[in-house]
Amino acid sequence: MNQPFANIPLSRRRFIYRSVLATGATVVSVSALAAAKPRKVSPNEKMNIAVIGTGNRGGSDAMEVSSENIVALCDPNERNLDAVAKKFPNAKKYFDFRKLYDKSDDIDAVLVATTEHTHAFAVLPALQLGKHVYCEKPLAHCVWECRFLAEQAKKAGVTTQMGTQMHAQNNFRRVVEAIQSGAIGPVREVHVWVSRAWGDGGRPTETPPVPDWLHWDLFIGPAPMRPFNPDYIEGKPKWYKHWDFGGGTLPDLGSHWNDLPWWALKLDAPRTIEAFGPPPNPETAPASYRIAYEHAPRGDMPAVKRWWYQGEEKPPMWTEKRIPQWGDGMLFIGDNGMLLSNYTKHVLLPEEKFADFKRPTPSIPNNPAGHFMEWVNACKTGKPALCDFAYSGPLTEANHLGNVAYRVGKKIEWDAAKMKAKNCPEADKYIRVEYHNGWKLA
């Protein structure tokens, strides 16, 4: 993409960025801002990290990287912000991440844990200003944003990581090794199910006053403006189930549970996607439904059909009690057996057949530092993190495509290169969502 300001000094580029912020747009276009280079940080030096989004997840994430310097905190919810600021009293506080980026010279890296619909808006300026980025799952709010962020991360040359913490678990690594070594033979079918049912309902009807500790306009951001209701910010599932802010269970938990088959089977964009569930609600994601994905052959791996189930939906082999009744799981079905896994354990089935099975020698090193410190160390060494945006972008795209198929009510034939549902032009509005209130991403 053409970048006409590529030769403009960094100070001038930052001035351009600040000028755009002053107009009310949230991010400059890619063509207007050439990426800066990240500052070199030695392994023995501490990075300066800004945390954008300090709610339950963001507050926890901040503690995970507290071995570094937390120099800035941002959240439109002042209660969340003040609670985390007590742990980092020297950090600057912001309500608006656009203003944080306006004063970001001393920031090396950014951790983003905002509501899903503002992930891309909080991430893109960091990439363009040469900051390393850790973004909570899901990477973005729609298919197009995922693709866009992955492309921009590659251009920026910074270290990225999506918050798929289970990727660092030893169990996932042993499953990948078993599947890829042929333990159960070629895998042609995989089933993933979770019991969480965050969805259904509609838009709250009560419109109480906005509390004085909440900057409601900043919470809304690029979503269509709507009256405040505490259901969006208190309890569970809060904003997650509302299409304007999130995507329900699939893009959220799917980032973890679909990660393992994505990794083990070397998956890429699906060829088709079909959803089965209740009639779509224009306001909220469903509590229970199932999605069928068809993936093409990859190298010496055959075509595979992959199923997602949530809430009350379960695979046939589970409902028929032909496998252990795990509440959440991933079942790989191969020509020579099956492998059932969850986050922490796995078993080869039928167990009697694999009683004397000799596991392959581990080839994927364990990660005792954990997912967050893997990212921190990668920022300092230049080695890629395992869940960088090049990996997590396509994974998140596929998760969002499940919701796209559900909302249009037909089986989608997917053209990944063109980012188009070949047989379904009405899917376009879900593939790339519309922005409001003067917010622009590209």
PDB file of N, CA and C in Angstrom, residues 56 115-116 196-202 204 219 229-243 245-249 252 284-287 310:
ATOM      1  N   ASN A  56     -11.619  -6.673  34.462  1.00  0.00           N
ATOM      2  CA  ASN A  56     -11.175  -7.938  35.054  1.00  0.00           C
ATOM      3  C   ASN A  56     -10.033  -8.561  34.272  1.00  0.00           C
ATOM      4  N   THR A 115     -13.047  -3.675  25.247  1.00  0.00           N
ATOM      5  CA  THR A 115     -14.150  -4.402  24.644  1.00  0.00           C
ATOM      6  C   THR A 115     -13.766  -4.778  23.221  1.00  0.00           C
ATOM      7  N   GLU A 116     -14.341  -5.885  22.762  1.00  0.00           N
ATOM      8  CA  GLU A 116     -13.950  -6.465  21.478  1.00  0.00           C
ATOM      9  C   GLU A 116     -14.077  -5.483  20.315  1.00  0.00           C
ATOM     10  N   ARG A 196     -20.349 -23.116  27.875  1.00  0.00           N
ATOM     11  CA  ARG A 196     -20.741 -21.729  28.117  1.00  0.00           C
ATOM     12  C   ARG A 196     -21.808 -21.302  27.118  1.00  0.00           C
ATOM     13  N   ALA A 197     -22.795 -20.589  27.616  1.00  0.00           N
ATOM     14  CA  ALA A 197     -23.911 -20.154  26.765  1.00  0.00           C
ATOM     15  C   ALA A 197     -24.160 -18.669  26.963  1.00  0.00           C
ATOM     16  N   TRP A 198     -23.216 -17.861  26.544  1.00  0.00           N
ATOM     17  CA  TRP A 198     -23.349 -16.411  26.653  1.00  0.00           C
ATOM     18  C   TRP A 198     -24.049 -15.887  25.406  1.00  0.00           C
ATOM     19  N   GLY A 199     -25.343 -15.662  25.515  1.00  0.00           N
ATOM     20  CA  GLY A 199     -26.058 -15.155  24.365  1.00  0.00           C
ATOM     21  C   GLY A 199     -27.544 -15.052  24.635  1.00  0.00           C
ATOM     22  N   ASP A 200     -28.297 -14.816  23.568  1.00  0.00           N
ATOM     23  CA  ASP A 200     -29.749 -14.656  23.585  1.00  0.00           C
ATOM     24  C   ASP A 200     -30.171 -13.390  24.335  1.00  0.00           C
ATOM     25  N   GLY A 201     -31.487 -13.207  24.424  1.00  0.00           N
ATOM     26  CA  GLY A 201     -32.005 -11.970  25.000  1.00  0.00           C
ATOM     27  C   GLY A 201     -32.066 -10.896  23.927  1.00  0.00           C
ATOM     28  N   GLY A 202     -32.077  -9.677  24.349  1.00  0.00           N
ATOM     29  CA  GLY A 202     -32.139  -8.564  23.413  1.00  0.00           C
ATOM     30  C   GLY A 202     -31.526  -7.334  24.030  1.00  0.00           C
ATOM     31  N   PRO A 204     -31.377  -4.183  26.369  1.00  0.00           N
ATOM     32  CA  PRO A 204     -32.064  -3.745  27.592  1.00  0.00           C
ATOM     33  C   PRO A 204     -32.970  -2.552  27.313  1.00  0.00           C
ATOM     34  N   PHE A 219     -16.832   4.368  25.768  1.00  0.00           N
ATOM     35  CA  PHE A 219     -17.178   2.945  25.766  1.00  0.00           C
ATOM     36  C   PHE A 219     -17.848   2.575  24.444  1.00  0.00           C
ATOM     37  N   ASN A 229     -26.980   1.176  29.920  1.00  0.00           N
ATOM     38  CA  ASN A 229     -27.630   0.230  30.817  1.00  0.00           C
ATOM     39  C   ASN A 229     -26.533  -0.542  31.535  1.00  0.00           C
ATOM     40  N   PRO A 230     -26.671  -0.779  32.826  1.00  0.00           N
ATOM     41  CA  PRO A 230     -25.595  -1.463  33.563  1.00  0.00           C
ATOM     42  C   PRO A 230     -25.322  -2.882  33.092  1.00  0.00           C
ATOM     43  N   ASP A 231     -26.272  -3.498  32.389  1.00  0.00           N
ATOM     44  CA  ASP A 231     -26.037  -4.862  31.897  1.00  0.00           C
ATOM     45  C   ASP A 231     -24.823  -4.935  30.979  1.00  0.00           C
ATOM     46  N   TYR A 232     -24.470  -3.831  30.351  1.00  0.00           N
ATOM     47  CA  TYR A 232     -23.328  -3.840  29.431  1.00  0.00           C
ATOM     48  C   TYR A 232     -21.983  -3.906  30.155  1.00  0.00           C
ATOM     49  N   ILE A 233     -21.956  -3.528  31.416  1.00  0.00           N
ATOM     50  CA  ILE A 233     -20.665  -3.415  32.098  1.00  0.00           C
ATOM     51  C   ILE A 233     -20.592  -4.156  33.422  1.00  0.00           C
ATOM     52  N   GLU A 234     -21.694  -4.740  33.888  1.00  0.00           N
ATOM     53  CA  GLU A 234     -21.688  -5.427  35.183  1.00  0.00           C
ATOM     54  C   GLU A 234     -22.172  -6.853  35.031  1.00  0.00           C
ATOM     55  N   GLY A 235     -21.655  -7.738  35.894  1.00  0.00           N
ATOM     56  CA  GLY A 235     -22.052  -9.133  35.841  1.00  0.00           C
ATOM     57  C   GLY A 235     -21.549  -9.831  34.593  1.00  0.00           C
ATOM     58  N   LYS A 236     -22.205 -10.918  34.232  1.00  0.00           N
ATOM     59  CA  LYS A 236     -21.839 -11.668  33.026  1.00  0.00           C
ATOM     60  C   LYS A 236     -23.122 -11.997  32.270  1.00  0.00           C
ATOM     61  N   PRO A 237     -23.063 -11.994  30.929  1.00  0.00           N
ATOM     62  CA  PRO A 237     -21.893 -11.814  30.073  1.00  0.00           C
ATOM     63  C   PRO A 237     -21.582 -10.366  29.703  1.00  0.00           C
ATOM     64  N   LYS A 238     -22.204  -9.405  30.346  1.00  0.00           N
ATOM     65  CA  LYS A 238     -21.936  -7.988  30.042  1.00  0.00           C
ATOM     66  C   LYS A 238     -22.128  -7.724  28.540  1.00  0.00           C
ATOM     67  N   TRP A 239     -21.140  -7.066  27.943  1.00  0.00           N
ATOM     68  CA  TRP A 239     -21.249  -6.651  26.535  1.00  0.00           C
ATOM     69  C   TRP A 239     -21.007  -7.780  25.548  1.00  0.00           C
ATOM     70  N   TYR A 240     -20.444  -8.893  26.014  1.00  0.00           N
ATOM     71  CA  TYR A 240     -19.961  -9.936  25.106  1.00  0.00           C
ATOM     72  C   TYR A 240     -21.000 -10.409  24.099  1.00  0.00           C
ATOM     73  N   LYS A 241     -22.249 -10.562  24.556  1.00  0.00           N
ATOM     74  CA  LYS A 241     -23.244 -11.189  23.683  1.00  0.00           C
ATOM     75  C   LYS A 241     -23.860 -10.224  22.681  1.00  0.00           C
ATOM     76  N   HIS A 242     -23.632  -8.940  22.834  1.00  0.00           N
ATOM     77  CA  HIS A 242     -24.249  -7.946  21.961  1.00  0.00           C
ATOM     78  C   HIS A 242     -23.419  -7.771  20.683  1.00  0.00           C
ATOM     79  N   TRP A 243     -24.068  -7.930  19.529  1.00  0.00           N
ATOM     80  CA  TRP A 243     -23.348  -7.866  18.254  1.00  0.00           C
ATOM     81  C   TRP A 243     -22.566  -6.559  18.095  1.00  0.00           C
ATOM     82  N   PHE A 245     -20.934  -4.926  20.201  1.00  0.00           N
ATOM     83  CA  PHE A 245     -19.725  -4.875  21.036  1.00  0.00           C
ATOM     84  C   PHE A 245     -18.889  -6.143  20.980  1.00  0.00           C
ATOM     85  N   GLY A 246     -19.515  -7.280  20.708  1.00  0.00           N
ATOM     86  CA  GLY A 246     -18.791  -8.549  20.709  1.00  0.00           C
ATOM     87  C   GLY A 246     -19.423  -9.533  19.747  1.00  0.00           C
ATOM     88  N   GLY A 247     -19.184 -10.802  19.974  1.00  0.00           N
ATOM     89  CA  GLY A 247     -19.726 -11.830  19.096  1.00  0.00           C
ATOM     90  C   GLY A 247     -20.215 -13.051  19.826  1.00  0.00           C
ATOM     91  N   GLY A 248     -20.418 -12.924  21.156  1.00  0.00           N
ATOM     92  CA  GLY A 248     -20.862 -14.075  21.922  1.00  0.00           C
ATOM     93  C   GLY A 248     -19.726 -15.034  22.235  1.00  0.00           C
ATOM     94  N   THR A 249     -20.081 -16.282  22.435  1.00  0.00           N
ATOM     95  CA  THR A 249     -19.124 -17.279  22.914  1.00  0.00           C
ATOM     96  C   THR A 249     -18.083 -17.672  21.869  1.00  0.00           C
ATOM     97  N   ASP A 252     -14.935 -15.554  21.340  1.00  0.00           N
ATOM     98  CA  ASP A 252     -14.262 -15.447  22.638  1.00  0.00           C
ATOM     99  C   ASP A 252     -13.601 -16.776  23.001  1.00  0.00           C
ATOM    100  N   THR A 284     -28.358  -9.793  19.662  1.00  0.00           N
ATOM    101  CA  THR A 284     -27.439 -10.606  20.450  1.00  0.00           C
ATOM    102  C   THR A 284     -27.108 -11.929  19.780  1.00  0.00           C
ATOM    103  N   ALA A 285     -25.946 -12.457  20.131  1.00  0.00           N
ATOM    104  CA  ALA A 285     -25.503 -13.758  19.650  1.00  0.00           C
ATOM    105  C   ALA A 285     -26.311 -14.858  20.339  1.00  0.00           C
ATOM    106  N   PRO A 286     -26.365 -16.055  19.755  1.00  0.00           N
ATOM    107  CA  PRO A 286     -27.137 -17.141  20.363  1.00  0.00           C
ATOM    108  C   PRO A 286     -26.401 -17.768  21.547  1.00  0.00           C
ATOM    109  N   ALA A 287     -27.170 -18.349  22.454  1.00  0.00           N
ATOM    110  CA  ALA A 287     -26.567 -19.078  23.579  1.00  0.00           C
ATOM    111  C   ALA A 287     -26.091 -20.446  23.121  1.00  0.00           C
ATOM    112  N   GLN A 310     -21.811 -25.147  21.092  1.00  0.00           N
ATOM    113  CA  GLN A 310     -21.789 -24.388  22.339  1.00  0.00           C
ATOM    114  C   GLN A 310     -23.133 -24.479  23.046  1.00  0.00           C
TER     115      GLN A 310
END
